[in-house]
Amino acid sequence: MKSHIIWRALALVFFLFIPLAAHAATDFTNGINATYWCAWGGNTSYSVAGKQIQSSAVDMDVVNACYNVIITAFIVTDDEGNYILALKDPGSQGTSYYTEQQVKDMIAASKAQGRKVIVSLGGQYFDLSMKTQDDVTTFVTQTKHIVDTYGFEGIDLDLETGVLSSIDASLMGQAVMAVVNFYRGQGQDFWLTAAPEWCYIVPFMYGTGQWASHSLAGTFYVDLISAIGIENFTSIWPQLYNQGPANGVAGPDNDEQGFPAKVVPTDGMDKFMSAFAWAASTSAGYAANGSIGVLIPENKLVLGIPATEGAAGGEMTYIATPTLITNGWSLMQNNHNTIAGFMNWSVDWDALTINDGDLSAGYTHTPWETGLAVASLFDGGTVSVPLAAILLVVE
């Protein structure tokens, strides 16, 4: 017990000497640093060279303060088609890790810390049907019930490929805006975000030079964003992973023939992030990529990355290490291109210590290094850390 008291005292002294961030968590002027938080606890990693690791649950209110947006995953549907917040892993028959009251309390505490806490609808187990006005009514009624029950401050659309064929984009836009306008009409700063796989926003590039062609994976998100209106979105954070290492976009540099050169994740995630930002948010990039995707204003574009190796498939292909995050940011600046920030999947992975050999040989990760790397872009490397989080580490 005495040693715990000493460690707590040392932690307090250490905390007092940490430079505070130049901007509080509620100030998004410099950038958005968002992460998904799994209401069901931890996750099992994707296989890496035949190895898997397990993450652990992290209480929302002790997530490192570098994160100013927390996206709660997920609203899913139960066996009767009712919308529920997934308090247990949607892919298992296990028990809930947190109680409903614990989640409510953590959301309230996180909001009191100055973070924006929103909820995501979707993931693999959201079996949405949106074909009739009755479906619109169901969406509005049940989404609002969950928002009100837990105190969320926005909704995120993470609608995956398997469900898209059952959704009429026009009706979906109507349903989403009915929810958003209800809360905004009450004077709330109610957020609307979306997390499409990147190939629904910027098309795959096929071939090179004058023979290059461009094709979207599908038009659903183009149609949905058109139905809603890009101006009504707070942010769009495309997932820059799980789409094949050879799939890429036309970037800002030209090839030897003077045509936009293709950039793929295996060229380096710094280069791919920069090329994607240019393709998605500039007029020149939009034109170079066939003018068939979604042109996202720079102040609404947030790039989605895995927090660590194992958080997404593809082993090291899509991993944006702190060095690659910094390099990618510099490349964007060189292209006179800015973005609104970064999103990652997910809290439980960024909180981990991953030692060399746990997954890939040579890969390591220290707790919160992905989020801190993003924060350093916005705040010059100084971030405030919740005292509770420090005590949690040193106990």
CSV table of N, CA and C in Angstrom, one decimal, residues 157 173 176-177 180-181 184 190-196 200-202 220-238 280-282 286 293-302 340:
chain,number,residue,atom,x,y,z
A,157,LEU,N,-21.6,7.2,-39.6
A,157,LEU,CA,-22.2,6.1,-40.5
A,157,LEU,C,-21.0,5.3,-40.9
A,173,GLY,N,-30.6,9.1,-46.5
A,173,GLY,CA,-30.3,10.5,-46.3
A,173,GLY,C,-31.4,11.2,-45.6
A,176,VAL,N,-31.3,10.0,-41.9
A,176,VAL,CA,-30.2,10.6,-41.1
A,176,VAL,C,-30.4,12.0,-40.8
A,177,MET,N,-30.9,12.8,-41.8
A,177,MET,CA,-31.1,14.2,-41.5
A,177,MET,C,-32.2,14.5,-40.6
A,180,VAL,N,-30.4,14.2,-37.3
A,180,VAL,CA,-29.4,15.3,-37.2
A,180,VAL,C,-30.1,16.7,-37.0
A,181,ASN,N,-31.1,16.9,-37.8
A,181,ASN,CA,-31.9,18.2,-37.7
A,181,ASN,C,-32.6,18.3,-36.4
A,184,ARG,N,-29.8,19.4,-33.9
A,184,ARG,CA,-29.3,20.7,-34.3
A,184,ARG,C,-30.4,21.8,-34.1
A,190,PHE,N,-24.4,19.0,-32.9
A,190,PHE,CA,-24.6,17.6,-33.1
A,190,PHE,C,-23.9,17.2,-34.4
A,191,TRP,N,-22.9,16.2,-34.2
A,191,TRP,CA,-22.0,15.9,-35.3
A,191,TRP,C,-22.7,14.8,-36.2
A,192,LEU,N,-22.3,14.9,-37.5
A,192,LEU,CA,-22.6,13.9,-38.5
A,192,LEU,C,-21.3,13.5,-39.2
A,193,THR,N,-20.9,12.2,-39.1
A,193,THR,CA,-19.6,11.8,-39.7
A,193,THR,C,-19.9,10.5,-40.5
A,194,ALA,N,-18.9,10.1,-41.3
A,194,ALA,CA,-19.0,8.9,-42.0
A,194,ALA,C,-17.6,8.3,-42.2
A,195,ALA,N,-17.6,6.9,-42.2
A,195,ALA,CA,-16.3,6.2,-42.3
A,195,ALA,C,-16.4,5.2,-43.5
A,196,PRO,N,-16.5,5.7,-44.7
A,196,PRO,CA,-16.5,4.7,-45.8
A,196,PRO,C,-15.2,4.1,-46.1
A,200,TYR,N,-14.9,3.9,-52.0
A,200,TYR,CA,-16.2,4.4,-52.3
A,200,TYR,C,-16.2,5.9,-52.4
A,201,ILE,N,-15.0,6.5,-52.1
A,201,ILE,CA,-14.9,8.0,-52.1
A,201,ILE,C,-13.9,8.4,-53.2
A,202,VAL,N,-12.8,7.7,-53.3
A,202,VAL,CA,-11.9,8.0,-54.4
A,202,VAL,C,-11.7,6.6,-55.1
A,220,PHE,N,-22.7,3.9,-53.7
A,220,PHE,CA,-23.6,4.1,-52.6
A,220,PHE,C,-23.2,5.4,-51.8
A,221,TYR,N,-21.9,5.5,-51.4
A,221,TYR,CA,-21.5,6.7,-50.6
A,221,TYR,C,-21.6,8.0,-51.4
A,222,VAL,N,-21.3,7.9,-52.7
A,222,VAL,CA,-21.5,9.1,-53.6
A,222,VAL,C,-23.0,9.5,-53.5
A,223,ASP,N,-23.9,8.6,-53.7
A,223,ASP,CA,-25.3,8.9,-53.7
A,223,ASP,C,-25.8,9.3,-52.3
A,224,LEU,N,-25.3,8.7,-51.2
A,224,LEU,CA,-25.7,9.0,-49.9
A,224,LEU,C,-25.2,10.4,-49.5
A,225,ILE,N,-24.0,10.8,-49.8
A,225,ILE,CA,-23.5,12.1,-49.5
A,225,ILE,C,-24.2,13.2,-50.3
A,226,SER,N,-24.5,12.8,-51.5
A,226,SER,CA,-25.3,13.8,-52.3
A,226,SER,C,-26.6,14.0,-51.8
A,227,ALA,N,-27.3,12.9,-51.3
A,227,ALA,CA,-28.6,13.0,-50.7
A,227,ALA,C,-28.6,13.8,-49.4
A,228,ILE,N,-27.6,13.7,-48.6
A,228,ILE,CA,-27.5,14.4,-47.3
A,228,ILE,C,-27.0,15.8,-47.5
A,229,GLY,N,-26.0,16.0,-48.5
A,229,GLY,CA,-25.4,17.3,-48.7
A,229,GLY,C,-24.1,17.3,-47.9
A,230,ILE,N,-23.0,17.5,-48.6
A,230,ILE,CA,-21.7,17.5,-48.0
A,230,ILE,C,-21.6,18.6,-46.9
A,231,GLU,N,-22.3,19.6,-47.1
A,231,GLU,CA,-22.3,20.7,-46.1
A,231,GLU,C,-22.9,20.3,-44.8
A,232,ASN,N,-23.7,19.2,-44.7
A,232,ASN,CA,-24.3,18.8,-43.4
A,232,ASN,C,-23.4,17.8,-42.7
A,233,PHE,N,-22.3,17.4,-43.3
A,233,PHE,CA,-21.3,16.5,-42.6
A,233,PHE,C,-20.3,17.4,-41.8
A,234,THR,N,-20.0,16.9,-40.6
A,234,THR,CA,-19.0,17.5,-39.8
A,234,THR,C,-17.6,17.1,-40.3
A,235,SER,N,-17.5,15.7,-40.5
A,235,SER,CA,-16.2,15.2,-41.0
A,235,SER,C,-16.6,13.9,-41.8
A,236,ILE,N,-15.7,13.6,-42.7
A,236,ILE,CA,-15.7,12.2,-43.4
A,236,ILE,C,-14.3,11.7,-43.2
A,237,TRP,N,-14.3,10.4,-42.6
A,237,TRP,CA,-13.0,9.8,-42.4
A,237,TRP,C,-12.9,8.5,-43.1
A,238,PRO,N,-12.5,8.5,-44.3
A,238,PRO,CA,-12.3,7.2,-45.1
A,238,PRO,C,-11.3,6.3,-44.4
A,280,ALA,N,-8.7,13.4,-52.8
A,280,ALA,CA,-10.1,13.5,-52.2
A,280,ALA,C,-10.5,14.9,-52.0
A,281,SER,N,-9.5,15.9,-51.8
A,281,SER,CA,-9.9,17.2,-51.3
A,281,SER,C,-9.5,18.4,-52.1
A,282,THR,N,-8.8,18.1,-53.3
A,282,THR,CA,-8.4,19.2,-54.2
A,282,THR,C,-9.1,19.0,-55.5
A,286,TYR,N,-9.2,15.6,-57.7
A,286,TYR,CA,-10.5,15.0,-58.1
A,286,TYR,C,-10.5,14.8,-59.6
A,293,GLY,N,-15.7,10.5,-57.8
A,293,GLY,CA,-15.8,10.2,-56.4
A,293,GLY,C,-16.6,11.3,-55.7
A,294,VAL,N,-16.1,11.6,-54.5
A,294,VAL,CA,-16.6,12.7,-53.7
A,294,VAL,C,-15.5,13.7,-53.4
A,295,LEU,N,-15.8,14.9,-53.8
A,295,LEU,CA,-14.8,16.0,-53.5
A,295,LEU,C,-15.1,16.5,-52.1
A,296,ILE,N,-14.2,16.2,-51.1
A,296,ILE,CA,-14.4,16.5,-49.7
A,296,ILE,C,-13.7,17.8,-49.4
A,297,PRO,N,-14.3,18.8,-48.8
A,297,PRO,CA,-13.5,20.0,-48.4
A,297,PRO,C,-12.4,19.6,-47.4
A,298,GLU,N,-11.3,20.3,-47.5
A,298,GLU,CA,-10.2,19.9,-46.7
A,298,GLU,C,-10.5,20.0,-45.2
A,299,ASN,N,-11.4,20.9,-44.8
A,299,ASN,CA,-11.7,21.1,-43.4
A,299,ASN,C,-12.7,20.0,-42.9
A,300,LYS,N,-13.1,19.1,-43.8
A,300,LYS,CA,-13.9,18.0,-43.4
A,300,LYS,C,-13.3,16.6,-43.6
A,301,LEU,N,-12.1,16.6,-44.2
A,301,LEU,CA,-11.4,15.3,-44.5
A,301,LEU,C,-10.5,14.9,-43.3
A,302,VAL,N,-10.8,13.7,-42.8
A,302,VAL,CA,-10.0,13.1,-41.7
A,302,VAL,C,-9.6,11.7,-42.2
A,340,ALA,N,-8.3,17.8,-42.0
A,340,ALA,CA,-8.8,18.2,-40.7
A,340,ALA,C,-8.3,17.4,-39.6
